[in-house]
Each structure stands twice: as C-alpha cells, then as structure tokens.
C-alpha angles and dihedrals in degrees: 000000000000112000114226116253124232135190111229126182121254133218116248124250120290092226090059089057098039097044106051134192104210112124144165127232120211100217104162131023136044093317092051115163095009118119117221104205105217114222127185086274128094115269111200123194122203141113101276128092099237093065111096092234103037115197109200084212136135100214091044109095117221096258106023112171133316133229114211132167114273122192095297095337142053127257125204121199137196107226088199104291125193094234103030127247112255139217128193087336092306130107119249139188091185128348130171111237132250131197101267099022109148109224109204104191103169104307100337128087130206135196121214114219108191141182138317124233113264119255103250092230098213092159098100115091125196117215121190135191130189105217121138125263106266113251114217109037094042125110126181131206130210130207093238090056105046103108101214098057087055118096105257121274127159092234095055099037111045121196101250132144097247087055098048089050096049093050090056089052091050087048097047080040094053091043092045085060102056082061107058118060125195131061090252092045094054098048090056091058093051092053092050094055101048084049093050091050108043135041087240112147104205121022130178141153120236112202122196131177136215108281096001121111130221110007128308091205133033125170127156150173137220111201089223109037096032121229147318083060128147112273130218125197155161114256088191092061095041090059096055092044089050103029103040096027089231120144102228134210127183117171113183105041104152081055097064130093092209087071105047091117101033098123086184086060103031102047097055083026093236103203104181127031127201122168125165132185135262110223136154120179093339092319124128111205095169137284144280117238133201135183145168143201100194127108090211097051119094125164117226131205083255096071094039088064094046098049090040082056089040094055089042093066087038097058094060092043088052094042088053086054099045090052085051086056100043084044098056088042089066088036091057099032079061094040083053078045099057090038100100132137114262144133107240142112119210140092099184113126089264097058095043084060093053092055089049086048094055094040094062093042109038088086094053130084099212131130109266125205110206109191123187157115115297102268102022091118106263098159096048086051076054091050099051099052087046095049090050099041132086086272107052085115087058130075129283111206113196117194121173103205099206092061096067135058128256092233093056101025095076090058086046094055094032101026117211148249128248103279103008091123139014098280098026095119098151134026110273121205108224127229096260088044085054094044095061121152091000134072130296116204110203107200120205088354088182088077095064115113127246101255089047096041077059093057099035082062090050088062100045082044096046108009085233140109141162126221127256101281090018140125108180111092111227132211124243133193112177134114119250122216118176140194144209148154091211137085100250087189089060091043089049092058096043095057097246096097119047111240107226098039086053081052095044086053097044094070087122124007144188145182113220098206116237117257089253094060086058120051105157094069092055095084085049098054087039089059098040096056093042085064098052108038080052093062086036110060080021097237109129110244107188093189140290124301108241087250091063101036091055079051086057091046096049095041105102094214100213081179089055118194097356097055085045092057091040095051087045094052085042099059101041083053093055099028122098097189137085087245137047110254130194095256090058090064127098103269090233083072098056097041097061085044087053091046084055086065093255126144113250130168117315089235099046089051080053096066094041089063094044083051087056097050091046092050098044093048089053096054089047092050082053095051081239097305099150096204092053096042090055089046086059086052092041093220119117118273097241079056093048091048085049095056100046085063094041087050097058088250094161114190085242085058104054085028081070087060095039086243105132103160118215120227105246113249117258117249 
C-alpha cells in the first residue's frame, strides 16, 4: 500500500543562527567608518579601555551602556550613563534593536545592522508508508529497561568496554549541547552524533505536538549528501515509537514480506531500521529515526540502548529550546504590542502601563476618560490613541475648554449658521464638524458650561448636533476623548459636573501618573528635551552634569512634565557650557534641593539667605500680618506663604522672632 507524501517546513541551517551578521557601523565619531561585528556575547560601550568598543569621549561615561543577544534580536541597555544613550534621537533604558536604528552614544554614532530573514527552508519532504511492522527481526525497548536511564547499580552497568565507551559518548553528548543555542541548532547536533556513532545511512528527528496532527517539525540528514535532505520513513514504526513509547529496531528488512510494498524502504533499500523515542517527564515530543542501505550493516541491542539514552538527553535539550522560542515569540508579539506610535518618553512601570492602555484600546471607538495632573501629557496619551487607531488618516481636533470663552466656545464646537448672532455673517463649521471621521480631544472638559455640557451629551446620545441658529440635525461620526485634572466623580456629586454625562464620558478611563511618581523617567525627559532644545536655539548641549541632574531627581515638579520641559529649555537658552549645570536651573529647583539639606552653589545659597532675611524683615515690618507682609514684597500673598515653606521657614524659627505668619483669608 503506497503511503501519502506530505511537505513539511525545515528548520534553517545552524551556521546561519550561530554565526550572526548584525553589526554595528561607527558613522560619526571618533570611530568613524569602522564596522563592529555583534556575537552571542555581551558588547559594552564606554570610555574606558576595557570596553570592547572604547570612545575616547568626555561626555561618555566609563561604562555607558551594553548590546547583548536577546532571543532573536539585540537589546541595548543604558547602565546608568551620565548622558544618556540615544536612540533615534530618543532616550532609552533598554530598547530592542531594529535594523537602521541610529545609536548616539556622546559624540559618536552607531548603525545597527541587524539580521536577515531567515531562508524558509521548504526543500525537505516527508514521505510516509503504511506497511506493518516485520515479525520476525524486530525488537522492541522499553523505558524501564534502558539501562542507562536507570539509576546506577552495579548489577544493572558492567564494566565493559562497550559501557565505558558509551558513557563517555553521553557525557561529551550532554557537554556538546551546552554549546550550541537555538532549536534548530540543537537538532542538528543531535543529527551529527547518532551519525558519528553508528553506521546509519539517513538520520532525522520528527516533532509533534498535543492535538496537532502529522509533525510540526521535520528535519533530517543524509551522511553522504549532508542535511536538509528528503526523508523517507515508516509511519508504522513511527506509531509504535510515539503511541506505545517503545525504542524500535528491525534488521533485515528487505528480507521481510511485511514490507514488500514500503516505497520509503524499497526505493533507498533500507536495510536496518532503528527509532527511539523523544520523551521528557512523560512528554513525547517525537521520535528519532535511523536507517541504513548497506548489506553489511546490521544494528545491535547495544546501540539501541545507547540512541534510546541519547534521545533521552536530546529531548530535554530540544524541549528547553522549544520553551525559549516560544518564549521570545510572546516577547516579541508584546514588544510588537507595545510598539505603537506615540509621542512620549518614559519606561518607568507606569508608563509602561500607559502604552499597554493605548494599545488595547486604539482599535477601539469608544469614549475615553484621561485623568490626570496639569502637565502630565494628556494630549499626547489622546494622540497616541488617535495616531494608532482606524482613524489615524483622519483628522485629530484638539480644544482646550478653558481657553475659550463660554460665550464663543458653543459656535467653535457647534459651529453656526449665517445670521444666527450679531457678526455671523456667513455660515461657520464647527470643531467636531470638522473633526469628522476622525478624533475630537476635549481638554479640561470640567470647564464646560452647563448648557454645553447638555449638548456635548446629545451628541454622545445621538451622534448628532446642530449649529448654533440652526434646525437640521447633522450626523456625526468621530471618537471623543476627553481630559481633566480633576476628579470628574467628586465634581458630579457636587453638582458642578452633570452625572450622566460624567457617565457618558467614563466609558474607558485612565490615570497618567504625575513626573514625581516616576523618577526614573526624569533623566530620560531630561535628556530628551536637552537634544532638542539644542537643535532648536542651535547651541550645542552634550548632556547634564551629574549636580544638576540629582537637582532634577530631588525637585518634586508640581508642574510635571511641562515644568520639566520648560526648566530644560530654560536652562540650554542661559547656559554657556557643553553641559547643564545647577546655577542654569529655575531657583525654585534649588531651593527645594538646599532645603533637603544638599549642597548647592555658594552663590545660589547667597541669595537664599538674603530671601530669608527679606522675607523675615517684611513680615517683621507687618507685625506679622501676612497680607501685608506679602504687599511690602510685592508678591502675592499664596507665593509669600510658598516661599516661606521652600525657604525652610519652620513655624519654631519665625516663632523665635514672634513672626507667625496667618494664612490670608480666601476670597
């Protein structure tokens, strides 16, 4: 009976996994033009000599940052530089590579050259035939009586030769595959040792998976024509190796009636047949299969012992491998995830949690609620679920709502018809009009007004509107997301906020963490906005001296991202030196480091004593009338009262010059 014939996928060649082709390409720097080849081993970068690429370079730190192979990729991480490593013009603590990617480490830039695609390999074929097992030349083994799976006793191991000698080949086995990574790789190892230690002809290895028929990997080797060859095989015997666990050996098989119509037998003449089967912890992962053409070749007990102990070891070799790739496929799949077009620097946890937030619900067209502190980045949260959403090629309409008037901010979102006010002399498209098919960003939407926060829920009710003056209802088709920095829940209760249109809005919610909950972003902003406010103003910023950067660390940015940028811009416009220092930062930032008891510039802590005295005299002049106090400064009093805490002012301190200031009275 002819067996059917199926094509089954190869692995690719071990050389072309072990012997990578990533490299990197110095082109700019002082290594300019030379070509650093990358190998499974780690490559730091750094000033110092012992680095395997050494940058004779200031703003380099002595150990900058480090690439190593990750799963099929390379990862480059930041160990903490001074300046920052950079790619793509973006800061990084850690970034899988891609093929292009510019790497800015100080002066120097590197190109990462990465890998090929692998060749698909569809050249094996996997042939099977249905004959019966032969009768009278077969012999079976089973696991409990492999010896060497058995634990050692002398009754059981002599000390032959032949023993002696096969122990030595499992040990050299077991070491030869600590050397080799990759399933592919390891396959092909095994391949290479039953070959080595038997007179077999033809060897391959046939994986399979739970609930998943035929074989989900085939690779095999042919002694004189090398690997990646067609393979040929007995699905009889493959059935008693996998389904009853059992290592199989038939000689003699021309000889046998049972195989008088096996084409995968006939054709090469096989004349000896030996398959074992692949199993870890009561897991059968396939079967290793043997064969031979020659007259002279038989296959003893002996070697079936041996090659039922072999593909033991391998399968646990092969079943590590197979985890590690399953592994880097859901690392990648949530690398590819996580990949998502956006605007915004950070890789703390909860940013992290912010890109996994806009990835699930990009696709999506529901409402979404962003919460958060003023200058935390909301629109750029809203811009990013816009840009990687089905309506990225539509447009994105962005309206702060306390920037506009009640009075005119009804005919911006509405729009209005000719003559519906004094001064409407033409018919106006409103922002959400505009917006259509595309996405419309509502800004500290708790400022809206009553009557428009009763529109505003129309058109989330019936995705319609009419413009101011009008009476035809119009269609609308556009996704709402909407911001605030305060907590709508609290304002609905309160009455300042309606509720269902708080309800309406708070489909999908998040919280953007504020800058000081997440410190470890702040070198990375830092560094960001140092790089571009250098190209901007065109006054070359290497980085930030370590001073000014541990300013930066203790300062509590009650203006999060935004006073961050703005100190940052500040401080490349007045400084006069390659790298930020502490006296070219906003003075509200070293206060509050000088008030935590760290040393900042002598001049700086100057004028923090001659604050204090001002202050102090003031509010000494004022009998300690606060308001007062704060009119003979000429500051207002909330700032008075501000400074007074920055400062260090403690309540004990003025209490020893009777000068305990009162709050002023609110409004």
């Amino acid at each position: 009976m002819r067996g059917n014939t199926g094509r089954m996928k190869h692995d690719s060649d071990p050389e072309s996994i072990s012997s990578s082709p990533a490299r990197l390409e110095a082109v700019a720097g002082p290594l300019e033009g030379r070509t650093f080849p990358l190998t499974e081993g780690d490559l730091s970068i750094g000033r110092e000599p012992c680095n395997q690429i050494s940058l004779l370079d200031s703003l380099v730190s002595r150990r900058h940052c480090v690439i190593r192979r990750n799963g099929q990729g390379f990862l480059i991480e930041d160990l903490d530089s001074r300046n920052s490593t950079f790619v793509n013009n973006v800061p990084v603590k850690h970034r899988l590579l891609a093929d292009g990617d510019q790497i800015r480490i100080g002066k120097s830039i590197l190109v990462f050259q990465g890998l090929p695609q692998e060749p698909s390999g569809d050249n094996t074929f996997l042939h099977l035939d249905y004959a019966p097992t032969p009768s009278g030349t077969t012999e079976v083994l089973r696991k409990q009586d492999a010896i060497y799976l058995q634990p050692a006793q002398s009754d059981v191991l002599g000390a032959t030769q032949r023993t002696v000698r096969d122990l030595n080949v499992l040990f050299n086995f077991s070491k030869s595959l600590n050397s080799v990574h990759g399933l592919a790789a390891i396959q092909h190892k095994v391949l290479e040792a039953v070959l080595e230690i038997s007179l077999a002809d033809r060897a391959s290895i046939l994986l399979t998976e739970d609930r998943t028929e035929g074989f989900t990997s085939v690779i095999g080797w042919d002694r004189r024509m090398g690997p990646n060859q067609p393979i040929q095989v007995s699905q009889t015997i493959l059935n008693q190796v996998i389904e009853e666990n059992l290592a199989v050996l038939c000689n003699d098989v021309h000889s046998d009636e049972a195989f008088g119509e096996a084409v995968s037998l006939l054709v090469p003449r096989v004349r000896a047949v030996l398959a074992v089967p692949l199993e870890v912890q009561g897991k059968l992962l396939g079967a290793l299969y043997l064969d031979t053409s020659s007259q002279d070749t038989r296959f003893d007990s002996a070697l079936l012992q041996l090659v039922t102990a072999l593909g033991n070891v391998a399968a646990l070799a092969i079943e590590n491998a197979s985890h590690l790739e399953r592994l880097g496929d859901e690392y990648r799949r949530l690398q590819q995830e996580l990949n998502i077009e956006h605007s915004m620097v950070g890789e703390s946890q909860g940013m992290r949690e912010v890109y996994q937030f806009v990835s699930r619900v990009a696709a999506r067209d529901s409402t979404v609620l962003i919460q958060g502190e003023s200058g935390t980045g909301k629109e750029l949260v809203a811009r990013a679920i816009h840009n990687n959403s089905g309506r990225a090629d539509r447009p994105f309409v962005a309206i702060n709502c306390a920037a506009i008037v009640d009075t005119l901010l009804e005919s911006e979102l509405f729009g209005h018809e000719k003559g519906a006010f004094t001064g409407a002399v033409a018919q106006k498209k409103g922002k959400l009009e505009i917006a259509e098919g595309g996405t419309v960003f509502l800004d500290e939407v708790d400022e809206l007004a009553a009557p428009l926060q009763a529109k505003l829920l129309r058109v989330l009710q019936e995705r319609e509107f009419e413009r101011v003056g009008g009476t035809r209802p119009i269609k609308l088709d556009i996704r709402l997301i909407a911001a605030t920095n305060l907590d709508l829940n609290e304002a609905s209760c309160n009455g300042k906020f309606r509720h269902d249109l708080y309800y309406r809005l708070n489909v999908i919610s998040i919280e953007i963490p504020p800058l000081r909950e997440r410190v470890d972003d702040i070198p990375l902003l830092a560094a960001y906005f140092t790089a571009r406010y250098s190209d901007k103003v065109k006054r070359r910023v290497a980085g930030i001296s370590p001073k000014a950067r541990a300013c930066l660390l203790r300062y509590s940015w009650p203006g999060n991202v935004r006073e961050l940028e703005n100190a940052i811009e500040r401080a490349v416009v007045l400084g006069s030196t390659e790298l930020i220092l502490p006296e070219d930062l906003p003075d509200s930032i070293l206060e509050e480091t000088a008030s935590s008891g760290e040393s900042v510039t002598a001049l700086h802590l100057g004028i923090r004593e001659a604050k204090k005295n001002l202050i102090e005299q003031a509010i000494e002049q004022a009998n300690g009338n606060f308001t007062e106090a704060a009119g003979i400064l000429g500051v207002h009093p909330n700032h008075l009262f501000r400074l007074v805490r920055t400062l260090n002012l403690t309540p004990k301190r003025l209490r020893t010059l009777n000068l305990i200031p009162k709050r002023p009275r609110r409004a």
